[in-house]
mmCIF file of N, CA, C and O in Angstrom:
data_model
loop_
_atom_site.group_PDB
_atom_site.id
_atom_site.type_symbol
_atom_site.label_atom_id
_atom_site.label_comp_id
_atom_site.label_asym_id
_atom_site.label_seq_id
_atom_site.Cartn_x
_atom_site.Cartn_y
_atom_site.Cartn_z
ATOM 1 N N MET J 1360 17.362 116.356 73.937
ATOM 2 C CA MET J 1360 16.005 116.813 74.101
ATOM 3 C C MET J 1360 15.389 116.023 75.245
ATOM 4 O O MET J 1360 15.546 114.815 75.337
ATOM 5 N N ALA J 1361 14.688 116.693 76.115
ATOM 6 C CA ALA J 1361 14.068 116.049 77.260
ATOM 7 C C ALA J 1361 13.001 115.070 76.811
ATOM 8 O O ALA J 1361 12.288 115.312 75.843
ATOM 9 N N GLU J 1362 12.900 113.955 77.540
ATOM 10 C CA GLU J 1362 11.898 112.947 77.184
ATOM 11 C C GLU J 1362 10.493 113.534 77.312
ATOM 12 O O GLU J 1362 10.209 114.301 78.227
ATOM 13 N N GLY J 1363 9.630 113.189 76.388
ATOM 14 C CA GLY J 1363 8.258 113.691 76.412
ATOM 15 C C GLY J 1363 8.086 115.036 75.733
ATOM 16 O O GLY J 1363 6.987 115.492 75.521
ATOM 17 N N ARG J 1364 9.177 115.687 75.367
ATOM 18 C CA ARG J 1364 9.098 116.971 74.683
ATOM 19 C C ARG J 1364 8.923 116.757 73.192
ATOM 20 O O ARG J 1364 9.618 115.943 72.594
ATOM 21 N N GLU J 1365 8.005 117.453 72.579
ATOM 22 C CA GLU J 1365 7.731 117.261 71.159
ATOM 23 C C GLU J 1365 8.705 118.066 70.308
ATOM 24 O O GLU J 1365 9.094 119.168 70.664
ATOM 25 N N LYS J 1366 9.070 117.492 69.157
ATOM 26 C CA LYS J 1366 9.901 118.221 68.211
ATOM 27 C C LYS J 1366 9.004 119.138 67.407
ATOM 28 O O LYS J 1366 8.034 118.711 66.818
ATOM 29 N N ARG J 1367 9.311 120.403 67.391
ATOM 30 C CA ARG J 1367 8.545 121.381 66.623
ATOM 31 C C ARG J 1367 9.481 122.120 65.686
ATOM 32 O O ARG J 1367 10.577 122.478 66.054
ATOM 33 N N CYS J 1368 9.018 122.355 64.491
ATOM 34 C CA CYS J 1368 9.803 123.098 63.519
ATOM 35 C C CYS J 1368 9.676 124.586 63.829
ATOM 36 O O CYS J 1368 8.576 125.125 63.810
ATOM 37 N N PRO J 1369 10.769 125.278 64.120
ATOM 38 C CA PRO J 1369 10.709 126.685 64.503
ATOM 39 C C PRO J 1369 10.741 127.660 63.324
ATOM 40 O O PRO J 1369 10.800 128.863 63.531
ATOM 41 N N LEU J 1370 10.688 127.187 62.089
ATOM 42 C CA LEU J 1370 10.847 128.066 60.941
ATOM 43 C C LEU J 1370 9.733 129.087 60.790
ATOM 44 O O LEU J 1370 9.956 130.196 60.359
ATOM 45 N N HIS J 1371 8.534 128.702 61.111
ATOM 46 C CA HIS J 1371 7.374 129.550 60.880
ATOM 47 C C HIS J 1371 6.306 129.161 61.885
ATOM 48 O O HIS J 1371 6.145 127.983 62.171
ATOM 49 N N PRO J 1372 5.571 130.123 62.428
ATOM 50 C CA PRO J 1372 4.549 129.789 63.431
ATOM 51 C C PRO J 1372 3.547 128.739 62.937
ATOM 52 O O PRO J 1372 3.091 127.914 63.706
ATOM 53 N N LEU J 1373 3.233 128.750 61.658
ATOM 54 C CA LEU J 1373 2.273 127.782 61.135
ATOM 55 C C LEU J 1373 2.843 126.367 61.079
ATOM 56 O O LEU J 1373 2.110 125.401 60.987
ATOM 57 N N LEU J 1374 4.155 126.263 61.108
ATOM 58 C CA LEU J 1374 4.777 124.951 61.052
ATOM 59 C C LEU J 1374 5.041 124.375 62.430
ATOM 60 O O LEU J 1374 5.754 123.410 62.570
ATOM 61 N N SER J 1375 4.462 124.954 63.461
ATOM 62 C CA SER J 1375 4.700 124.444 64.799
ATOM 63 C C SER J 1375 3.780 123.281 65.137
ATOM 64 O O SER J 1375 3.651 122.905 66.279
ATOM 65 N N VAL J 1376 3.155 122.692 64.133
ATOM 66 C CA VAL J 1376 2.361 121.492 64.356
ATOM 67 C C VAL J 1376 3.295 120.303 64.496
ATOM 68 O O VAL J 1376 4.327 120.239 63.837
ATOM 69 N N THR J 1377 2.964 119.382 65.375
ATOM 70 C CA THR J 1377 3.826 118.221 65.574
ATOM 71 C C THR J 1377 3.379 117.035 64.750
ATOM 72 O O THR J 1377 4.174 116.176 64.431
ATOM 73 N N GLU J 1378 2.111 116.983 64.414
ATOM 74 C CA GLU J 1378 1.601 115.915 63.555
ATOM 75 C C GLU J 1378 0.218 116.306 63.075
ATOM 76 O O GLU J 1378 -0.391 117.231 63.611
ATOM 77 N N GLY J 1379 -0.239 115.630 62.043
ATOM 78 C CA GLY J 1379 -1.571 115.916 61.540
ATOM 79 C C GLY J 1379 -1.588 116.259 60.065
ATOM 80 O O GLY J 1379 -0.600 116.070 59.349
ATOM 81 N N PRO J 1380 -2.724 116.770 59.596
ATOM 82 C CA PRO J 1380 -2.891 117.021 58.164
ATOM 83 C C PRO J 1380 -2.057 118.200 57.667
ATOM 84 O O PRO J 1380 -1.992 119.243 58.313
ATOM 85 N N VAL J 1381 -1.400 117.996 56.519
ATOM 86 C CA VAL J 1381 -0.580 119.037 55.884
ATOM 87 C C VAL J 1381 -0.780 118.964 54.377
ATOM 88 O O VAL J 1381 -1.331 117.991 53.855
ATOM 89 N N TRP J 1382 -0.320 120.003 53.700
ATOM 90 C CA TRP J 1382 -0.196 119.994 52.252
ATOM 91 C C TRP J 1382 1.271 119.790 51.930
ATOM 92 O O TRP J 1382 2.135 120.431 52.526
ATOM 93 N N VAL J 1383 1.559 118.929 50.974
ATOM 94 C CA VAL J 1383 2.920 118.764 50.452
ATOM 95 C C VAL J 1383 2.948 119.500 49.122
ATOM 96 O O VAL J 1383 2.157 119.223 48.223
ATOM 97 N N GLN J 1384 3.843 120.471 49.010
ATOM 98 C CA GLN J 1384 3.941 121.305 47.812
ATOM 99 C C GLN J 1384 4.906 120.645 46.827
ATOM 100 O O GLN J 1384 6.116 120.802 46.904
ATOM 101 N N LEU J 1385 4.317 119.895 45.886
ATOM 102 C CA LEU J 1385 5.134 119.128 44.937
ATOM 103 C C LEU J 1385 5.996 120.013 44.054
ATOM 104 O O LEU J 1385 7.097 119.619 43.662
ATOM 105 N N ASP J 1386 5.519 121.223 43.734
ATOM 106 C CA ASP J 1386 6.323 122.140 42.917
ATOM 107 C C ASP J 1386 7.648 122.483 43.587
ATOM 108 O O ASP J 1386 8.635 122.761 42.916
ATOM 109 N N HIS J 1387 7.671 122.462 44.929
ATOM 110 C CA HIS J 1387 8.913 122.735 45.653
ATOM 111 C C HIS J 1387 9.823 121.502 45.670
ATOM 112 O O HIS J 1387 11.044 121.635 45.637
ATOM 113 N N LEU J 1388 9.214 120.330 45.739
ATOM 114 C CA LEU J 1388 10.011 119.102 45.753
ATOM 115 C C LEU J 1388 10.566 118.752 44.379
ATOM 116 O O LEU J 1388 11.655 118.204 44.258
ATOM 117 N N PHE J 1389 9.770 119.038 43.342
ATOM 118 C CA PHE J 1389 10.139 118.697 41.969
ATOM 119 C C PHE J 1389 10.074 119.952 41.103
ATOM 120 O O PHE J 1389 9.164 120.116 40.292
ATOM 121 N N PRO J 1390 11.025 120.869 41.278
ATOM 122 C CA PRO J 1390 10.969 122.142 40.545
ATOM 123 C C PRO J 1390 11.158 121.955 39.041
ATOM 124 O O PRO J 1390 11.780 120.997 38.589
ATOM 125 N N ASN J 1391 10.606 122.893 38.305
ATOM 126 C CA ASN J 1391 10.754 122.916 36.852
ATOM 127 C C ASN J 1391 12.164 123.413 36.529
ATOM 128 O O ASN J 1391 12.502 124.553 36.803
ATOM 129 N N VAL J 1392 12.974 122.550 35.959
ATOM 130 C CA VAL J 1392 14.351 122.897 35.610
ATOM 131 C C VAL J 1392 14.370 123.282 34.134
ATOM 132 O O VAL J 1392 14.141 122.438 33.269
ATOM 133 N N PRO J 1393 14.630 124.563 33.813
ATOM 134 C CA PRO J 1393 14.529 125.041 32.435
ATOM 135 C C PRO J 1393 15.381 124.289 31.421
ATOM 136 O O PRO J 1393 14.985 124.117 30.285
ATOM 137 N N LEU J 1394 16.559 123.844 31.791
ATOM 138 C CA LEU J 1394 17.462 123.208 30.832
ATOM 139 C C LEU J 1394 17.191 121.712 30.657
ATOM 140 O O LEU J 1394 17.789 121.066 29.810
ATOM 141 N N GLU J 1395 16.295 121.180 31.472
ATOM 142 C CA GLU J 1395 15.989 119.759 31.389
ATOM 143 C C GLU J 1395 15.046 119.490 30.220
ATOM 144 O O GLU J 1395 14.016 120.137 30.098
ATOM 145 N N ARG J 1396 15.392 118.554 29.373
ATOM 146 C CA ARG J 1396 14.540 118.230 28.223
ATOM 147 C C ARG J 1396 13.481 117.229 28.674
ATOM 148 O O ARG J 1396 13.799 116.176 29.201
ATOM 149 N N ARG J 1397 12.215 117.597 28.466
ATOM 150 C CA ARG J 1397 11.120 116.723 28.858
ATOM 151 C C ARG J 1397 10.090 116.645 27.767
ATOM 152 O O ARG J 1397 9.879 117.602 27.030
ATOM 153 N N LYS J 1398 9.454 115.510 27.712
ATOM 154 C CA LYS J 1398 8.366 115.314 26.764
ATOM 155 C C LYS J 1398 7.142 114.871 27.576
ATOM 156 O O LYS J 1398 7.148 113.783 28.156
ATOM 157 N N PRO J 1399 6.099 115.719 27.660
ATOM 158 C CA PRO J 1399 4.912 115.329 28.427
ATOM 159 C C PRO J 1399 4.248 114.095 27.827
ATOM 160 O O PRO J 1399 4.236 113.911 26.607
ATOM 161 N N SER J 1400 3.739 113.241 28.697
ATOM 162 C CA SER J 1400 3.023 112.066 28.219
ATOM 163 C C SER J 1400 1.954 111.677 29.230
ATOM 164 O O SER J 1400 2.007 112.081 30.393
ATOM 165 N N THR J 1401 0.996 110.901 28.789
ATOM 166 C CA THR J 1401 -0.065 110.459 29.691
ATOM 167 C C THR J 1401 0.398 109.232 30.464
ATOM 168 O O THR J 1401 1.338 108.548 30.068
ATOM 169 N N GLY J 1402 -0.261 108.979 31.574
ATOM 170 C CA GLY J 1402 0.080 107.825 32.395
ATOM 171 C C GLY J 1402 1.294 108.027 33.261
ATOM 172 O O GLY J 1402 1.848 107.081 33.806
ATOM 173 N N THR J 1403 1.729 109.272 33.393
ATOM 174 C CA THR J 1403 2.900 109.585 34.215
ATOM 175 C C THR J 1403 2.448 110.172 35.547
ATOM 176 O O THR J 1403 1.278 110.475 35.747
ATOM 177 N N LEU J 1404 3.375 110.348 36.459
ATOM 178 C CA LEU J 1404 3.054 110.926 37.760
ATOM 179 C C LEU J 1404 2.878 112.435 37.649
ATOM 180 O O LEU J 1404 3.688 113.118 37.020
ATOM 181 N N ASN J 1405 1.844 112.951 38.288
ATOM 182 C CA ASN J 1405 1.584 114.392 38.304
ATOM 183 C C ASN J 1405 2.310 115.007 39.498
ATOM 184 O O ASN J 1405 1.830 114.924 40.621
ATOM 185 N N VAL J 1406 3.466 115.605 39.248
ATOM 186 C CA VAL J 1406 4.285 116.161 40.333
ATOM 187 C C VAL J 1406 4.149 117.678 40.416
ATOM 188 O O VAL J 1406 5.089 118.378 40.786
ATOM 189 N N GLN J 1407 2.968 118.196 40.108
ATOM 190 C CA GLN J 1407 2.697 119.626 40.208
ATOM 191 C C GLN J 1407 1.583 119.864 41.208
ATOM 192 O O GLN J 1407 0.726 119.011 41.418
ATOM 193 N N GLY J 1408 1.612 121.036 41.819
ATOM 194 C CA GLY J 1408 0.556 121.419 42.752
ATOM 195 C C GLY J 1408 0.779 120.877 44.152
ATOM 196 O O GLY J 1408 1.872 120.438 44.501
ATOM 197 N N ASP J 1409 -0.270 120.946 44.955
ATOM 198 C CA ASP J 1409 -0.225 120.493 46.343
ATOM 199 C C ASP J 1409 -1.035 119.217 46.495
ATOM 200 O O ASP J 1409 -2.077 119.058 45.852
ATOM 201 N N VAL J 1410 -0.559 118.311 47.332
ATOM 202 C CA VAL J 1410 -1.303 117.094 47.638
ATOM 203 C C VAL J 1410 -1.448 116.978 49.153
ATOM 204 O O VAL J 1410 -0.577 117.416 49.903
ATOM 205 N N PRO J 1411 -2.568 116.398 49.604
ATOM 206 C CA PRO J 1411 -2.743 116.234 51.043
ATOM 207 C C PRO J 1411 -1.796 115.172 51.585
ATOM 208 O O PRO J 1411 -1.492 114.185 50.900
ATOM 209 N N GLY J 1412 -1.340 115.411 52.793
ATOM 210 C CA GLY J 1412 -0.463 114.453 53.454
ATOM 211 C C GLY J 1412 -0.741 114.415 54.937
ATOM 212 O O GLY J 1412 -1.520 115.222 55.460
ATOM 213 N N GLU J 1413 -0.080 113.495 55.598
ATOM 214 C CA GLU J 1413 -0.219 113.347 57.046
ATOM 215 C C GLU J 1413 1.180 113.425 57.656
ATOM 216 O O GLU J 1413 2.023 112.554 57.415
ATOM 217 N N LEU J 1414 1.431 114.500 58.405
ATOM 218 C CA LEU J 1414 2.725 114.686 59.065
ATOM 219 C C LEU J 1414 2.791 113.761 60.271
ATOM 220 O O LEU J 1414 1.905 113.787 61.123
ATOM 221 N N ARG J 1415 3.820 112.925 60.334
ATOM 222 C CA ARG J 1415 3.995 111.986 61.443
ATOM 223 C C ARG J 1415 4.889 112.550 62.543
ATOM 224 O O ARG J 1415 4.634 112.357 63.718
ATOM 225 N N LYS J 1416 5.968 113.215 62.125
ATOM 226 C CA LYS J 1416 6.898 113.799 63.098
ATOM 227 C C LYS J 1416 7.906 114.659 62.367
ATOM 228 O O LYS J 1416 7.972 114.664 61.144
ATOM 229 N N TRP J 1417 8.695 115.406 63.132
ATOM 230 C CA TRP J 1417 9.792 116.204 62.592
ATOM 231 C C TRP J 1417 11.108 115.536 62.947
ATOM 232 O O TRP J 1417 11.272 114.978 64.028
ATOM 233 N N GLU J 1418 12.052 115.635 62.028
ATOM 234 C CA GLU J 1418 13.426 115.191 62.277
ATOM 235 C C GLU J 1418 14.356 116.316 61.877
ATOM 236 O O GLU J 1418 14.019 117.136 61.040
ATOM 237 N N ARG J 1419 15.518 116.352 62.484
ATOM 238 C CA ARG J 1419 16.506 117.383 62.192
ATOM 239 C C ARG J 1419 17.659 116.777 61.416
ATOM 240 O O ARG J 1419 18.164 115.711 61.781
ATOM 241 N N ALA J 1420 18.081 117.413 60.346
ATOM 242 C CA ALA J 1420 19.224 116.957 59.554
ATOM 243 C C ALA J 1420 20.518 117.473 60.179
ATOM 244 O O ALA J 1420 20.500 118.426 60.973
ATOM 245 N N THR J 1421 21.633 116.887 59.803
ATOM 246 C CA THR J 1421 22.919 117.296 60.372
ATOM 247 C C THR J 1421 23.261 118.750 60.064
ATOM 248 O O THR J 1421 23.996 119.385 60.811
ATOM 249 N N ASP J 1422 22.727 119.298 58.968
ATOM 250 C CA ASP J 1422 23.000 120.692 58.626
ATOM 251 C C ASP J 1422 22.010 121.659 59.276
ATOM 252 O O ASP J 1422 22.031 122.852 59.009
ATOM 253 N N GLY J 1423 21.128 121.148 60.142
ATOM 254 C CA GLY J 1423 20.198 122.008 60.874
ATOM 255 C C GLY J 1423 18.822 122.117 60.252
ATOM 256 O O GLY J 1423 17.908 122.663 60.863
ATOM 257 N N ARG J 1424 18.645 121.625 59.027
ATOM 258 C CA ARG J 1424 17.332 121.686 58.380
ATOM 259 C C ARG J 1424 16.322 120.817 59.103
ATOM 260 O O ARG J 1424 16.659 119.781 59.647
ATOM 261 N N TRP J 1425 15.060 121.260 59.055
ATOM 262 C CA TRP J 1425 13.964 120.455 59.576
ATOM 263 C C TRP J 1425 13.318 119.689 58.440
ATOM 264 O O TRP J 1425 13.072 120.233 57.359
ATOM 265 N N LEU J 1426 13.053 118.413 58.686
ATOM 266 C CA LEU J 1426 12.416 117.527 57.712
ATOM 267 C C LEU J 1426 11.182 116.909 58.354
ATOM 268 O O LEU J 1426 11.250 116.397 59.473
ATOM 269 N N GLY J 1427 10.074 116.971 57.650
ATOM 270 C CA GLY J 1427 8.874 116.306 58.128
ATOM 271 C C GLY J 1427 8.837 114.888 57.600
ATOM 272 O O GLY J 1427 9.214 114.639 56.456
ATOM 273 N N VAL J 1428 8.395 113.969 58.438
ATOM 274 C CA VAL J 1428 8.150 112.606 57.993
ATOM 275 C C VAL J 1428 6.671 112.564 57.633
ATOM 276 O O VAL J 1428 5.809 112.701 58.499
ATOM 277 N N VAL J 1429 6.375 112.441 56.337
ATOM 278 C CA VAL J 1429 5.019 112.639 55.833
ATOM 279 C C VAL J 1429 4.582 111.449 54.978
ATOM 280 O O VAL J 1429 5.351 110.944 54.165
ATOM 281 N N ASP J 1430 3.328 111.045 55.173
ATOM 282 C CA ASP J 1430 2.686 110.069 54.287
ATOM 283 C C ASP J 1430 1.877 110.867 53.269
ATOM 284 O O ASP J 1430 1.077 111.727 53.656
ATOM 285 N N TYR J 1431 2.081 110.602 51.991
ATOM 286 C CA TYR J 1431 1.280 111.263 50.962
ATOM 287 C C TYR J 1431 1.249 110.393 49.709
ATOM 288 O O TYR J 1431 1.911 109.356 49.645
ATOM 289 N N ALA J 1432 0.441 110.788 48.748
ATOM 290 C CA ALA J 1432 0.312 110.029 47.502
ATOM 291 C C ALA J 1432 0.309 110.992 46.327
ATOM 292 O O ALA J 1432 -0.130 112.131 46.446
ATOM 293 N N ILE J 1433 0.800 110.523 45.197
ATOM 294 C CA ILE J 1433 0.825 111.314 43.968
ATOM 295 C C ILE J 1433 -0.073 110.622 42.951
ATOM 296 O O ILE J 1433 -0.010 109.395 42.779
ATOM 297 N N SER J 1434 -0.894 111.409 42.269
ATOM 298 C CA SER J 1434 -1.803 110.844 41.270
ATOM 299 C C SER J 1434 -1.092 110.709 39.926
ATOM 300 O O SER J 1434 -0.031 111.283 39.694
ATOM 301 N N TYR J 1435 -1.745 109.971 39.048
ATOM 302 C CA TYR J 1435 -1.258 109.807 37.683
ATOM 303 C C TYR J 1435 -1.972 110.789 36.765
ATOM 304 O O TYR J 1435 -3.095 111.201 37.028
ATOM 305 N N THR J 1436 -1.339 111.145 35.659
ATOM 306 C CA THR J 1436 -1.918 112.126 34.740
ATOM 307 C C THR J 1436 -3.068 111.583 33.921
ATOM 308 O O THR J 1436 -3.823 112.344 33.335
ATOM 309 N N ASP J 1437 -3.222 110.277 33.867
ATOM 310 C CA ASP J 1437 -4.304 109.712 33.067
ATOM 311 C C ASP J 1437 -5.582 109.493 33.878
ATOM 312 O O ASP J 1437 -6.469 108.777 33.455
ATOM 313 N N GLU J 1438 -5.665 110.116 35.040
ATOM 314 C CA GLU J 1438 -6.878 110.101 35.868
ATOM 315 C C GLU J 1438 -7.268 108.708 36.350
ATOM 316 O O GLU J 1438 -8.408 108.469 36.703
ATOM 317 N N ARG J 1439 -6.327 107.773 36.393
ATOM 318 C CA ARG J 1439 -6.651 106.458 36.953
ATOM 319 C C ARG J 1439 -6.960 106.619 38.436
ATOM 320 O O ARG J 1439 -6.562 107.595 39.058
ATOM 321 N N SER J 1440 -7.663 105.671 38.985
ATOM 322 C CA SER J 1440 -8.134 105.822 40.364
ATOM 323 C C SER J 1440 -7.056 105.535 41.404
ATOM 324 O O SER J 1440 -7.151 105.997 42.533
ATOM 325 N N ASP J 1441 -6.028 104.770 41.046
ATOM 326 C CA ASP J 1441 -4.987 104.503 42.034
ATOM 327 C C ASP J 1441 -3.965 105.631 42.064
ATOM 328 O O ASP J 1441 -3.894 106.451 41.157
ATOM 329 N N HIS J 1442 -3.223 105.690 43.131
ATOM 330 C CA HIS J 1442 -2.198 106.712 43.343
ATOM 331 C C HIS J 1442 -0.883 106.021 43.685
ATOM 332 O O HIS J 1442 -0.877 104.883 44.127
ATOM 333 N N TYR J 1443 0.208 106.738 43.507
ATOM 334 C CA TYR J 1443 1.506 106.244 43.923
ATOM 335 C C TYR J 1443 1.678 106.623 45.386
ATOM 336 O O TYR J 1443 1.863 107.804 45.716
ATOM 337 N N GLU J 1444 1.545 105.647 46.275
ATOM 338 C CA GLU J 1444 1.592 105.886 47.718
ATOM 339 C C GLU J 1444 3.033 106.076 48.186
ATOM 340 O O GLU J 1444 3.920 105.306 47.815
ATOM 341 N N LEU J 1445 3.255 107.104 48.996
ATOM 342 C CA LEU J 1445 4.585 107.417 49.511
ATOM 343 C C LEU J 1445 4.532 107.539 51.038
ATOM 344 O O LEU J 1445 4.453 108.638 51.588
ATOM 345 N N PRO J 1446 4.580 106.428 51.754
ATOM 346 C CA PRO J 1446 4.535 106.493 53.219
ATOM 347 C C PRO J 1446 5.890 106.859 53.819
ATOM 348 O O PRO J 1446 6.938 106.461 53.296
ATOM 349 N N GLY J 1447 5.876 107.635 54.877
ATOM 350 C CA GLY J 1447 7.085 107.941 55.638
ATOM 351 C C GLY J 1447 8.186 108.637 54.880
ATOM 352 O O GLY J 1447 9.360 108.382 55.099
ATOM 353 N N GLN J 1448 7.829 109.565 53.993
ATOM 354 C CA GLN J 1448 8.824 110.285 53.195
ATOM 355 C C GLN J 1448 9.380 111.488 53.942
ATOM 356 O O GLN J 1448 8.647 112.194 54.637
ATOM 357 N N LEU J 1449 10.674 111.743 53.767
ATOM 358 C CA LEU J 1449 11.281 112.950 54.328
ATOM 359 C C LEU J 1449 10.989 114.114 53.380
ATOM 360 O O LEU J 1449 11.346 114.067 52.204
ATOM 361 N N VAL J 1450 10.339 115.142 53.917
ATOM 362 C CA VAL J 1450 9.964 116.314 53.126
ATOM 363 C C VAL J 1450 10.522 117.544 53.830
ATOM 364 O O VAL J 1450 10.272 117.742 55.017
ATOM 365 N N PRO J 1451 11.288 118.397 53.132
ATOM 366 C CA PRO J 1451 11.817 119.604 53.773
ATOM 367 C C PRO J 1451 10.686 120.505 54.269
ATOM 368 O O PRO J 1451 9.625 120.583 53.640
ATOM 369 N N ALA J 1452 10.922 121.185 55.371
ATOM 370 C CA ALA J 1452 9.893 122.024 55.995
ATOM 371 C C ALA J 1452 9.339 123.066 55.033
ATOM 372 O O ALA J 1452 8.148 123.367 55.069
ATOM 373 N N TRP J 1453 10.167 123.590 54.133
ATOM 374 C CA TRP J 1453 9.706 124.631 53.220
ATOM 375 C C TRP J 1453 8.749 124.101 52.160
ATOM 376 O O TRP J 1453 8.160 124.863 51.410
ATOM 377 N N ALA J 1454 8.560 122.777 52.075
ATOM 378 C CA ALA J 1454 7.620 122.196 51.114
ATOM 379 C C ALA J 1454 6.360 121.671 51.800
ATOM 380 O O ALA J 1454 5.584 120.947 51.206
ATOM 381 N N ILE J 1455 6.165 122.051 53.066
ATOM 382 C CA ILE J 1455 5.009 121.610 53.845
ATOM 383 C C ILE J 1455 4.260 122.837 54.327
ATOM 384 O O ILE J 1455 4.859 123.824 54.740
ATOM 385 N N ARG J 1456 2.936 122.767 54.258
ATOM 386 C CA ARG J 1456 2.125 123.820 54.893
ATOM 387 C C ARG J 1456 0.931 123.165 55.575
ATOM 388 O O ARG J 1456 0.497 122.086 55.179
ATOM 389 N N PRO J 1457 0.407 123.799 56.616
ATOM 390 C CA PRO J 1457 -0.697 123.205 57.366
ATOM 391 C C PRO J 1457 -1.962 123.073 56.525
ATOM 392 O O PRO J 1457 -2.177 123.822 55.581
ATOM 393 N N ARG J 1458 -2.794 122.099 56.910
ATOM 394 C CA ARG J 1458 -4.053 121.861 56.195
ATOM 395 C C ARG J 1458 -5.151 121.590 57.230
ATOM 396 O O ARG J 1458 -4.948 120.827 58.166
ATOM 397 N N ASN J 1459 -6.289 122.239 57.024
ATOM 398 C CA ASN J 1459 -7.458 121.925 57.835
ATOM 399 C C ASN J 1459 -8.120 120.706 57.234
ATOM 400 O O ASN J 1459 -8.238 120.606 56.020
ATOM 401 N N ASP J 1460 -8.564 119.770 58.052
ATOM 402 C CA ASP J 1460 -9.231 118.581 57.533
ATOM 403 C C ASP J 1460 -10.391 118.909 56.624
ATOM 404 O O ASP J 1460 -10.673 118.203 55.671
ATOM 405 N N SER J 1461 -11.064 120.022 56.867
ATOM 406 C CA SER J 1461 -12.220 120.388 56.067
ATOM 407 C C SER J 1461 -11.850 120.849 54.656
ATOM 408 O O SER J 1461 -12.689 120.937 53.790
ATOM 409 N N THR J 1462 -10.529 121.115 54.393
ATOM 410 C CA THR J 1462 -10.094 121.580 53.082
ATOM 411 C C THR J 1462 -9.429 120.490 52.264
ATOM 412 O O THR J 1462 -8.931 120.750 51.193
ATOM 413 N N ALA J 1463 -9.385 119.268 52.793
ATOM 414 C CA ALA J 1463 -8.682 118.178 52.090
ATOM 415 C C ALA J 1463 -9.446 117.710 50.869
ATOM 416 O O ALA J 1463 -10.601 117.793 50.751
#
């Protein structure tokens, strides 16, 4: 890739952002597996829905997939004020969508 050229994810026109505010779709990252036995409890991580994140850059995997390097946080189910901070996480492009700052 030529120096100074930005990496852009070509999967979808909306994903052609190189950095900035995004939504991380936790349901895509942590799908509901029907055969998995789970017992809901309080004080656990809420891995459902969308959370705001900050896309830092795109990276390409050896199999051709695009991965966003994203900073985001996951809240707890007991409504505590702190969050589980996840800086610089690799997130597949299909679990990222653009976000306007005014909708965060």
